[in-house]
Coordinates of C-alpha atoms and ligand atoms in Angstrom, one line a residue:
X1 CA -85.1 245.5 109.4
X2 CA -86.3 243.4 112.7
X3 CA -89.3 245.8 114.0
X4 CA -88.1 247.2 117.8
X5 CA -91.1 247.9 119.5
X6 CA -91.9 246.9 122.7
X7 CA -94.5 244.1 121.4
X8 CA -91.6 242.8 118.7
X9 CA -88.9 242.8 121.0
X10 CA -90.6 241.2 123.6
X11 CA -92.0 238.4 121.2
X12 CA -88.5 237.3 120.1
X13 CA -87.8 236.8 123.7
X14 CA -86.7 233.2 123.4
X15 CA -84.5 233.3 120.6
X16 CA -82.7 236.3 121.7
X17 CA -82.0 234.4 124.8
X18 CA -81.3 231.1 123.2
X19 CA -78.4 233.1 121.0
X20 CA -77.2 235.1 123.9
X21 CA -76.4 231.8 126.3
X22 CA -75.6 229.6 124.4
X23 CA -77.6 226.6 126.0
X24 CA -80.6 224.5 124.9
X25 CA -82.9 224.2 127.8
X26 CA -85.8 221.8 126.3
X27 CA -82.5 219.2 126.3
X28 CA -83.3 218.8 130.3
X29 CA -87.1 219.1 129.8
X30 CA -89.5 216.2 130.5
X31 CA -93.1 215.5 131.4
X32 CA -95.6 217.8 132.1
X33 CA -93.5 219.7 134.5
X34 CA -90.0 217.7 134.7
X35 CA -86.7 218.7 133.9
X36 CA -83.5 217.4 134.7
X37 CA -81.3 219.6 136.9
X38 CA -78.4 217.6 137.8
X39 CA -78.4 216.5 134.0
X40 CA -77.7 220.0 133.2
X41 CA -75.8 221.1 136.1
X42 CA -73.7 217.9 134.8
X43 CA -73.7 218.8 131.2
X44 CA -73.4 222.1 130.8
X45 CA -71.5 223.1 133.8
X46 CA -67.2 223.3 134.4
X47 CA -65.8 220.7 136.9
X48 CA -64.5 221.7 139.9
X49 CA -60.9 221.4 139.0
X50 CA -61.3 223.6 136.0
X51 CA -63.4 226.3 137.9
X52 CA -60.5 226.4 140.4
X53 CA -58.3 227.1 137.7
X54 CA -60.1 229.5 136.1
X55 CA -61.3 231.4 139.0
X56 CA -57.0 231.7 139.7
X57 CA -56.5 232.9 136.9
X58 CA -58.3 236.3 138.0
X59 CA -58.2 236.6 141.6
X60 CA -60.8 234.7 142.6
X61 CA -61.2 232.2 145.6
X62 CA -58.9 231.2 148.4
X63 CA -60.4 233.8 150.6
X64 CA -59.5 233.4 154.2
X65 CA -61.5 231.4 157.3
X66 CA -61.7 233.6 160.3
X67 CA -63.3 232.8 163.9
X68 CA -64.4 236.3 165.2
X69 CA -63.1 235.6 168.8
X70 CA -64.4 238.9 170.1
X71 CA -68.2 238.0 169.5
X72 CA -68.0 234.3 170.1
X73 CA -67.0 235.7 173.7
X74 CA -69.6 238.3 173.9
X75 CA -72.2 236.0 172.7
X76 CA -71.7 233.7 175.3
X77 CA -72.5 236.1 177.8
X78 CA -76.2 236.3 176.5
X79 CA -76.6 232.5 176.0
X80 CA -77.6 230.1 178.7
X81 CA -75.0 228.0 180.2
X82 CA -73.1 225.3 177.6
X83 CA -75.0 227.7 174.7
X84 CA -73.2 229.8 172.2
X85 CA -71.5 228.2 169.2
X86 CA -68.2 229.5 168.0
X87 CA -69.1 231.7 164.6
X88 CA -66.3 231.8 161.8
X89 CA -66.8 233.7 158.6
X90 CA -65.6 233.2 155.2
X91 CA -64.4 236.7 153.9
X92 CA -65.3 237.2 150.3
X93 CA -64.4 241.0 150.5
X94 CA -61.4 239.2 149.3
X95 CA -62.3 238.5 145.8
X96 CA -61.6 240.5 142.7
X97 CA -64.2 243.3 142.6
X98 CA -65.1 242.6 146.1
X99 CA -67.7 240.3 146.5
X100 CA -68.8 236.7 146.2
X101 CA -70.2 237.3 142.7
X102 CA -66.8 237.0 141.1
X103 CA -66.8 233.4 141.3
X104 CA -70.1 233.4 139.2
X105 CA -69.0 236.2 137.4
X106 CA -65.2 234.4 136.3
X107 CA -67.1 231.1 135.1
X108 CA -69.9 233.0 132.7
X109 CA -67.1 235.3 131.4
X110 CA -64.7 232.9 131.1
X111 CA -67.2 230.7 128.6
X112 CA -68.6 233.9 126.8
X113 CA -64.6 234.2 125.6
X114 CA -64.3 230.6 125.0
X115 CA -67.3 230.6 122.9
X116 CA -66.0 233.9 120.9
X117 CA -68.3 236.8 122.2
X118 CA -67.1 239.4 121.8
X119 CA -68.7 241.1 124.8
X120 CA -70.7 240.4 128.2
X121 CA -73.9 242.1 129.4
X122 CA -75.6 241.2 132.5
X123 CA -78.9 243.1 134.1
X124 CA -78.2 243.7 137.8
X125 CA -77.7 246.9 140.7
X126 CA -75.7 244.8 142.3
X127 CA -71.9 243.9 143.2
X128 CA -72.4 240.8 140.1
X129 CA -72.3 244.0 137.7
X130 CA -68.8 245.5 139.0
X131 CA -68.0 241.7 139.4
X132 CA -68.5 240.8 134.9
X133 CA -67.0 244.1 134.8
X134 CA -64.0 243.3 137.1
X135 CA -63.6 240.1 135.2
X136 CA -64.4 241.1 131.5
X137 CA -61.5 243.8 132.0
X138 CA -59.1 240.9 132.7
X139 CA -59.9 238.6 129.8
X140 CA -60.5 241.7 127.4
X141 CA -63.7 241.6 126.5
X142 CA -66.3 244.7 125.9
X143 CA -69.0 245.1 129.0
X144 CA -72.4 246.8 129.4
X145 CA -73.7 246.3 132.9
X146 CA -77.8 247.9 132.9
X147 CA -79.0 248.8 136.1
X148 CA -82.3 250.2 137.2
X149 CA -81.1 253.0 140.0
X150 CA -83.4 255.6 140.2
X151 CA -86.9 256.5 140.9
X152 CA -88.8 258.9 139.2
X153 CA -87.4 261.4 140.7
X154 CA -84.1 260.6 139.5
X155 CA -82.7 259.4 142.8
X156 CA -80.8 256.3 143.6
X157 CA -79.8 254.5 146.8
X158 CA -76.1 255.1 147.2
X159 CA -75.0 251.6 147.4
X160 CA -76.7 251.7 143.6
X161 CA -75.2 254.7 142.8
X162 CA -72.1 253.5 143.9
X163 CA -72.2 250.0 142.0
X164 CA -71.9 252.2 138.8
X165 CA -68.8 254.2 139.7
X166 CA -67.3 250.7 140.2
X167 CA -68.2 249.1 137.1
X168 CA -67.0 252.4 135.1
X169 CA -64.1 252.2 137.3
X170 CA -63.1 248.9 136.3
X171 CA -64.6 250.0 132.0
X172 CA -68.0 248.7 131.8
X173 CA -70.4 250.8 130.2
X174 CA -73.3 251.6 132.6
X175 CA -76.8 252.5 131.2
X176 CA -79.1 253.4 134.1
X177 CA -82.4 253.5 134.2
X178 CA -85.2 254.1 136.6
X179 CA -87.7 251.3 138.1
X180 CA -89.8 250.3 136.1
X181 CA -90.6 247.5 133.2
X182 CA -88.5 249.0 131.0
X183 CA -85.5 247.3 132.6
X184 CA -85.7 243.8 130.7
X185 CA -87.0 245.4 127.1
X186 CA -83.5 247.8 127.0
X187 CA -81.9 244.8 128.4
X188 CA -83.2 242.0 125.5
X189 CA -82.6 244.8 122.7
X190 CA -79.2 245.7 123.6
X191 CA -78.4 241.7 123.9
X192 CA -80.2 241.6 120.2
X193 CA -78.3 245.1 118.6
X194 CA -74.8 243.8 120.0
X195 CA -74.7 239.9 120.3
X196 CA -72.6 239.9 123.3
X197 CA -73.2 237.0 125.5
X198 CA -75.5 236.7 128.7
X199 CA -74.1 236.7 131.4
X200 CA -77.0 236.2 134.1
X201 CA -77.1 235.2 137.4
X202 CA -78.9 232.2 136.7
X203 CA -77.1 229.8 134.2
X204 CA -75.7 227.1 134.8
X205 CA -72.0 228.8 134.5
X206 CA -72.8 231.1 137.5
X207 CA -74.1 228.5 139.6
X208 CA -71.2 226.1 139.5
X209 CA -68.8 228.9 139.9
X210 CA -70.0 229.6 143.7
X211 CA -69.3 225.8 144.0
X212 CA -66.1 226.4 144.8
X213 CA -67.4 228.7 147.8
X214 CA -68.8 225.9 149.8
X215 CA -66.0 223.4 148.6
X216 CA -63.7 225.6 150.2
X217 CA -65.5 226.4 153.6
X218 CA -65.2 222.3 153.9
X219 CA -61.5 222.2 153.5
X220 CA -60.8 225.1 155.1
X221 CA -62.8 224.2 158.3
X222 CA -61.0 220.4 158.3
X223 CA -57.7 221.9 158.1
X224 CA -58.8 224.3 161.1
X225 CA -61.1 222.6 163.2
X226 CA -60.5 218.8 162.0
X227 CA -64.0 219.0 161.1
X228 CA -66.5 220.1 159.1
X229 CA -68.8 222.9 159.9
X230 CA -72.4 222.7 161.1
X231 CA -73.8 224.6 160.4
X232 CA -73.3 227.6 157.2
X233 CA -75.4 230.8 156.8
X234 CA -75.7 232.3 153.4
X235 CA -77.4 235.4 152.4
X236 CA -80.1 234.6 149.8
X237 CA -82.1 237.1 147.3
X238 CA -82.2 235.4 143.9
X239 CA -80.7 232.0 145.5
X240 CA -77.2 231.8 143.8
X241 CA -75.3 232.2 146.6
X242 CA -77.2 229.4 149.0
X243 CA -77.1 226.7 145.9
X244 CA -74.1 226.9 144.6
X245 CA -72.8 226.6 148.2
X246 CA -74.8 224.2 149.3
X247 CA -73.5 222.2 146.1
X248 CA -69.9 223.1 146.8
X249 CA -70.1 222.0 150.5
X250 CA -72.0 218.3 149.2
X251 CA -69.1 218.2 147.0
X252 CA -66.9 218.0 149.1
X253 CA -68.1 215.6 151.4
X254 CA -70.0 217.8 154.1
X255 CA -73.8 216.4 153.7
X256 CA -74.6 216.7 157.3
X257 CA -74.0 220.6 157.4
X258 CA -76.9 222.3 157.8
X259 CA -78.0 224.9 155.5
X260 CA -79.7 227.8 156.5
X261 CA -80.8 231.2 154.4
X262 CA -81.1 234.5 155.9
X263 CA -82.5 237.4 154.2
X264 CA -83.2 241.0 155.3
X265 CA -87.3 241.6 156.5
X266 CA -89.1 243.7 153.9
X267 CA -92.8 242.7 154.3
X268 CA -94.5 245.2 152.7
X269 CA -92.2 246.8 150.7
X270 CA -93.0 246.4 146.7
X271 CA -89.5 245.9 145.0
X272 CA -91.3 247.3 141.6
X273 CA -92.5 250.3 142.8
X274 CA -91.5 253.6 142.3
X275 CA -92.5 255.2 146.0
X276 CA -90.7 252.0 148.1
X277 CA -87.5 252.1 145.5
X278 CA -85.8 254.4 147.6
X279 CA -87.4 253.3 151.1
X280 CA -85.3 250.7 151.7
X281 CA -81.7 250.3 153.4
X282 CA -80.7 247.0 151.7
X283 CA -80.8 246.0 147.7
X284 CA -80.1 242.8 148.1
X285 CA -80.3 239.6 150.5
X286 CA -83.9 240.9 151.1
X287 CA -87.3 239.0 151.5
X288 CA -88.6 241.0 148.2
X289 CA -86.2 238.5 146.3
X290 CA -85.8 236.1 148.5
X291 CA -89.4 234.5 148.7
X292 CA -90.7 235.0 144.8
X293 CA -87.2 233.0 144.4
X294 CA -87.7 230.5 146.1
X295 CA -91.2 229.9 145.3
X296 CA -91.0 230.6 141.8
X297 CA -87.0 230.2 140.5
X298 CA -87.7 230.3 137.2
X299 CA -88.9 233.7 137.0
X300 CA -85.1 234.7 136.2
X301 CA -83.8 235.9 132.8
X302 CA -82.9 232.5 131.9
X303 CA -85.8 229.4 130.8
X304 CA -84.1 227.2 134.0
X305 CA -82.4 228.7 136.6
X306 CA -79.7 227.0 137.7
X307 CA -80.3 228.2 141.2
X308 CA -82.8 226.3 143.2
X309 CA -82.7 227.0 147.3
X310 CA -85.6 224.4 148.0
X311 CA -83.8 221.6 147.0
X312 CA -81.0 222.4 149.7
X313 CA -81.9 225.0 152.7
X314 CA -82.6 223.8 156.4
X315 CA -84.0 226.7 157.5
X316 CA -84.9 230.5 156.5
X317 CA -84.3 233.3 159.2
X318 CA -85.1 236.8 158.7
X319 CA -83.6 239.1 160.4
X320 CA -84.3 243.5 160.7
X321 CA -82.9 246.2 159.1
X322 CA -81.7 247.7 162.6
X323 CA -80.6 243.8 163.5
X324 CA -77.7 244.4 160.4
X325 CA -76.4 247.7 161.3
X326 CA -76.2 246.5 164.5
X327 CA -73.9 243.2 163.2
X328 CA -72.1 245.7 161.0
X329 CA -71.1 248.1 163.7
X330 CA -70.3 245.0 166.3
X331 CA -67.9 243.5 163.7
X332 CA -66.4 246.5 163.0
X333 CA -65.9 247.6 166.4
X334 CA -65.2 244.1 168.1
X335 CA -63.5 242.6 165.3
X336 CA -61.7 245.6 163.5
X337 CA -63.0 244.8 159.8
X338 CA -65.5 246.3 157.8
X339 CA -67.8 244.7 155.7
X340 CA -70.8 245.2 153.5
X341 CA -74.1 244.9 154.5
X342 CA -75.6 241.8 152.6
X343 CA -72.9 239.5 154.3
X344 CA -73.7 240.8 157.1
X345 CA -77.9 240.2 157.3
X346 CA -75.7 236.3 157.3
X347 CA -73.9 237.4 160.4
X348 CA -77.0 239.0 162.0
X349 CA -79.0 235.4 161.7
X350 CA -76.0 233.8 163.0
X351 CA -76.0 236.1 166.1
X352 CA -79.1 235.0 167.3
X353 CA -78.2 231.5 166.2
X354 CA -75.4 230.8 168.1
X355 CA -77.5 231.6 171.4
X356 CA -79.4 228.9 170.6
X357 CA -77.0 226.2 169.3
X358 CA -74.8 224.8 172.2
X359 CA -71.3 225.9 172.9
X360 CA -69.0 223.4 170.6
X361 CA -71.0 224.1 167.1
X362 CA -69.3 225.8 164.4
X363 CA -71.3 228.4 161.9
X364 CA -69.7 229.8 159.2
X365 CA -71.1 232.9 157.8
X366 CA -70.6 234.2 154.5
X367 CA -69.5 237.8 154.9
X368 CA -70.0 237.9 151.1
X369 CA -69.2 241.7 150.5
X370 CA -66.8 244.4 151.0
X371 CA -67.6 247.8 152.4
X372 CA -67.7 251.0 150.7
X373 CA -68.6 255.0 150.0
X374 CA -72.8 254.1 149.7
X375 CA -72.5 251.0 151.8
X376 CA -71.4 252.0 154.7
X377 CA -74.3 252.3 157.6
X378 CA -73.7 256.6 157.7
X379 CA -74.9 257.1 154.1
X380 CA -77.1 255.0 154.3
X381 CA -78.8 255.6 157.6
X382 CA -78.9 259.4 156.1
X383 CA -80.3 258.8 153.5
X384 CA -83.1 256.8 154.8
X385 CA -83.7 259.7 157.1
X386 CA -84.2 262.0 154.1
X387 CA -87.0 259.6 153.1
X388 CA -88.8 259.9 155.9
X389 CA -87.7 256.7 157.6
X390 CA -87.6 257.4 161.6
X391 CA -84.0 256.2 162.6
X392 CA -83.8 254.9 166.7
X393 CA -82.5 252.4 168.9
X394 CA -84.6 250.2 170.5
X395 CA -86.2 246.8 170.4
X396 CA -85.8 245.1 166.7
X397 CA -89.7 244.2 167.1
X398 CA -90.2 248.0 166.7
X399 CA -89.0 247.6 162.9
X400 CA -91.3 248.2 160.5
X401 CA -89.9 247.9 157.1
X402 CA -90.2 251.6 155.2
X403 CA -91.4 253.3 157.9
X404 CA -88.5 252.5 160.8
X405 CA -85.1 251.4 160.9
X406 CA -84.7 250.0 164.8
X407 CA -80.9 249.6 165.7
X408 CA -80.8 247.1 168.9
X409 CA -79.2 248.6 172.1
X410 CA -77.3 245.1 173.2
X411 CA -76.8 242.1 171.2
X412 CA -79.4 239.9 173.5
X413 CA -81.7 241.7 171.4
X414 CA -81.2 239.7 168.9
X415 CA -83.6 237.0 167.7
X416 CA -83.6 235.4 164.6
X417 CA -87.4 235.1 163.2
X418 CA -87.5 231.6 161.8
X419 CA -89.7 231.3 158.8
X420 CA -92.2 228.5 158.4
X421 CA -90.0 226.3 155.5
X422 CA -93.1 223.7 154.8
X423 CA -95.4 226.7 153.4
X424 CA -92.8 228.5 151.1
X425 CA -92.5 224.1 149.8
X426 CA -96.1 224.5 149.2
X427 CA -96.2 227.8 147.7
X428 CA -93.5 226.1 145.4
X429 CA -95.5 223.1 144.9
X430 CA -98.4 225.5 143.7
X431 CA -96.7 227.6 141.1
X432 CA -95.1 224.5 139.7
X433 CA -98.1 223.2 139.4
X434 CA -99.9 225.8 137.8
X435 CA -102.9 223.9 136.1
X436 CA -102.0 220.7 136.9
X437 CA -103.4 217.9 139.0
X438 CA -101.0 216.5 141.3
X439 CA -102.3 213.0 140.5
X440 CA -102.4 213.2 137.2
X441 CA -98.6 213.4 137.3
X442 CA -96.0 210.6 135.9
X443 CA -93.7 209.2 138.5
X444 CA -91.0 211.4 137.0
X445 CA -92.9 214.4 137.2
X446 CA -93.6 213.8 141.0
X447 CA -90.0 212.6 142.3
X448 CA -89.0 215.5 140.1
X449 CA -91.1 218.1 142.4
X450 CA -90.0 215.8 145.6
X451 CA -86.4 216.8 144.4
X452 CA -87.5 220.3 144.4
X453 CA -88.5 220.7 147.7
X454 CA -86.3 218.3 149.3
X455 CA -88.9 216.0 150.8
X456 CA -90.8 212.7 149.9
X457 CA -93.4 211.6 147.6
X458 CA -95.5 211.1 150.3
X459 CA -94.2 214.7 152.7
X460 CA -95.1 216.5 149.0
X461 CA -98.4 214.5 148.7
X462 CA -99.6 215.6 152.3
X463 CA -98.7 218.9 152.0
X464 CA -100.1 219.3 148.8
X465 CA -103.6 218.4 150.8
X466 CA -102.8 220.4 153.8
Ligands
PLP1 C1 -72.9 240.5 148.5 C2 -74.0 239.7 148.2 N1 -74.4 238.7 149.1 C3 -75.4 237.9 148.9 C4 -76.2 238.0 147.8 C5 -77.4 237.1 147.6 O1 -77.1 236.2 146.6 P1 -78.2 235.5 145.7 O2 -78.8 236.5 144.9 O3 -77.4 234.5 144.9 O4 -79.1 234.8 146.6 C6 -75.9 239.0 146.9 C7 -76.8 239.2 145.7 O5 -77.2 240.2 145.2 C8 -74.8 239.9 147.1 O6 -74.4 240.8 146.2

């Protein structure tokens, strides 16, 4: 009998991951620091044909291409003269289970049957939980979805507690725990006791399978506009989302769209502790994922991860708290359609964007989510009330995450806070390098980091000195 302590379970790490994916990462690995991305993403990924197919198959993809007439027009009226580009969003509420995490969710479960698991279990409070679930239902497999929704206290955000009525809904089993460590022991030992596949955010599976996102916001804009867009905001936590669309839109031959990232502003906020669990509005598309991600992607439950956001974002706005209810209620009320909050921290960014970017540019936002019982902006402004958060209109500088949730009175209020790319690059560049000397690097090694952070050997090499 295997020992299950803590210490034991923990130590077997690797090879209960190795089993429970399915993929040999040290294949890819080279150098001191190297590996070869597109040599997996190539390798171990579907093409973009068969993820099409697949993702068909259950109700996935081919979401509609709006333009949101109403707040182009209203937008205009805040921008200077020839300002205010047209926005367009690409509605993912459309997907099975609801969100944009189907398409990752259809490709992992789709190889866990193909590779004979019996069943899928992925680690997450988030729609990608309902989303295996939604999809593990249709091909018949068994699903356990662990989430970590309380605190101590035993009290969960309701957009968590909602998650798991959905996942149940759709016949996942839900094991919930509260925040803490715990989370990723239970998770490796139930992997170990049932052998059911992995299905993480991170592999390469997922990735590819949001491909088909940005390959469709390119044809979908050409048959609409005659062009492609310019620019695309995506929500980014772990970095999924942004990469695989990124990919999709490179695919399909849009390489001069500009990529930006937009994440909610959490300064402050520990995502591990118990006393901030329940202090924030959003749990997901928030700083609290979005920078370790990006400066450390391989921090995930996977060796890799598939999803890298250096190698392919422009530009990384933050916006508020109060800034998203405020795009929530305005697309709601100007638009007539509800959706969930982390597409709409894209939509926020995108605002304030548009008053800067002249008149004829297109941005398309990923509204990635669809609205519900814990999502909506009444439960959840009530409950950050009954934790002490002071709710108000007012200025969006007056938010201060944890302590105030500032809804804007007028949508000039609106300004994107752009985030200084180059030292997130370097923060990168340091964590990669861990004990390494930059110098002492091969060639690979160093257009391998270039690569990662989507500059030159000589941009790294000067910012490495900076
Ligand atoms: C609806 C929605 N949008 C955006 C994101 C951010 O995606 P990623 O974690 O891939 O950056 C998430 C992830 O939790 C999500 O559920």
């Amino acid at each position: 009998m295997k020992s299950m302590s803590y210490e034991a379970v923990m130590s077997r790490k690797n090879e209960i991951m190795k089993t429970a994916v399915g993929i040999d990462y040290s294949k890819f690995e080279f150098g001191k620091i190297g590996f070869d991305y597109e040599g997996m993403m190539a390798n171990v990924a579907y093409s973009m044909e068969e993820m099409e197919e697949i993702q068909r198959r259950t109700k996935v993809g081919k979401t509609p291409l709006f333009e949101l007439y109403n707040i182009n027009k209203l937008i205009k009226k805040y921008a200077e003269v020839g300002k205010g580009a047209r926005i367009f969003i690409k509605d993912e509420a459309a997907n099975a289970s609801g969100s944009f995490k189907a398409r990752r969710a259809a490709i992992s479960v789709y190889h866990a049957k193909k590779k004979g698991y019996k069943g899928v279990i992925a680690a997450t409070s988030g729609n990608y939980g309902a989303a295996v679930a939604s999809q593990a239902a249709q091909l018949g497999l068994k699903c356990i979805i662990v989430q970590e929704m309380y605190d101590s206290r035993k009290i969960g955000q309701p957009e968590i507690v909602e998650k798991a009525r959905k996942c149940e809904a759709f016949g996942a089993e839900v094991i919930r725990l509260t925040v803490g460590p715990e989370l990723f022991y239970t998770f490796l030992k139930i992997i170990e006791e049932t052998g059911y596949f992995n299905a993480s955010l991170y592999t390469p599976f997922g990735i590819a399978g949001v491909e088909t996102l940005g390959y469709e916001i390119a044809e979908q804009m050409l048959v609409l506009e005659g062009r492609y867009p310019d620019v695309v905001v995506a929500t980014h936590a772990g970095g999924g989302n942004l990469t695989g669309t990124a990919r999709g839109l490179i695919k399909a031959g849009a390489t001069s769209c500009k990529i930006v990232g937009a994440s909610v502003d959490l300064k402050g906020l520990h995502m591990a502790s118990d006393k901030d669990f329940n202090r924030k509005s959003f749990t997901t598309g928030h700083t609290g994922f979005g920078i370790p991600f990006a400066t450390q992607p391989d921090r995930a439950d996977v060796p890799r991860n598939a999803a890298r956001v250096l190698r392919y974002m422009d530009q990384y706005i933050t916006v508020t708290q109060g800034d998203v209810f405020f795009a929530t209620e305005a697309l709601a009320q100007m638009e007539g359609i509800e959706r969930g909050p982390a597409g709409n921290i894209s939509l926020a960014a995108a605002i304030g964007l548009a008053k800067t970017l002249d008149k004829d540019q297109i941005i398309v936002v990923q509204e990635t989510e669809y609205t519900g019982a814990g999502k909506h902006p009444s439960p959840q402004l009530t409950f950050a009330k009954q934790n002490g958060i002071l709710v108000k209109r007012g200025l969006p500088a007056e938010n201060i995450p944890g302590e105030t949730v500032v809804i804007p009175e007028h949508l000039g209020q609106i300004e994107p806070t752009i985030l200084d790319l180059n030292s997130l690059k370097k923060r990168y560049l340091q964590n990669a390098l861990k004990d390494y000397a930059y110098n002492d690097l091969s060639s690979e090694d160093q257009n391998y980091l270039a690569d990662e952070v989507k500059l030159s050997i000589d941009e790294v090499k000067s910012l490495i000195q900076k």
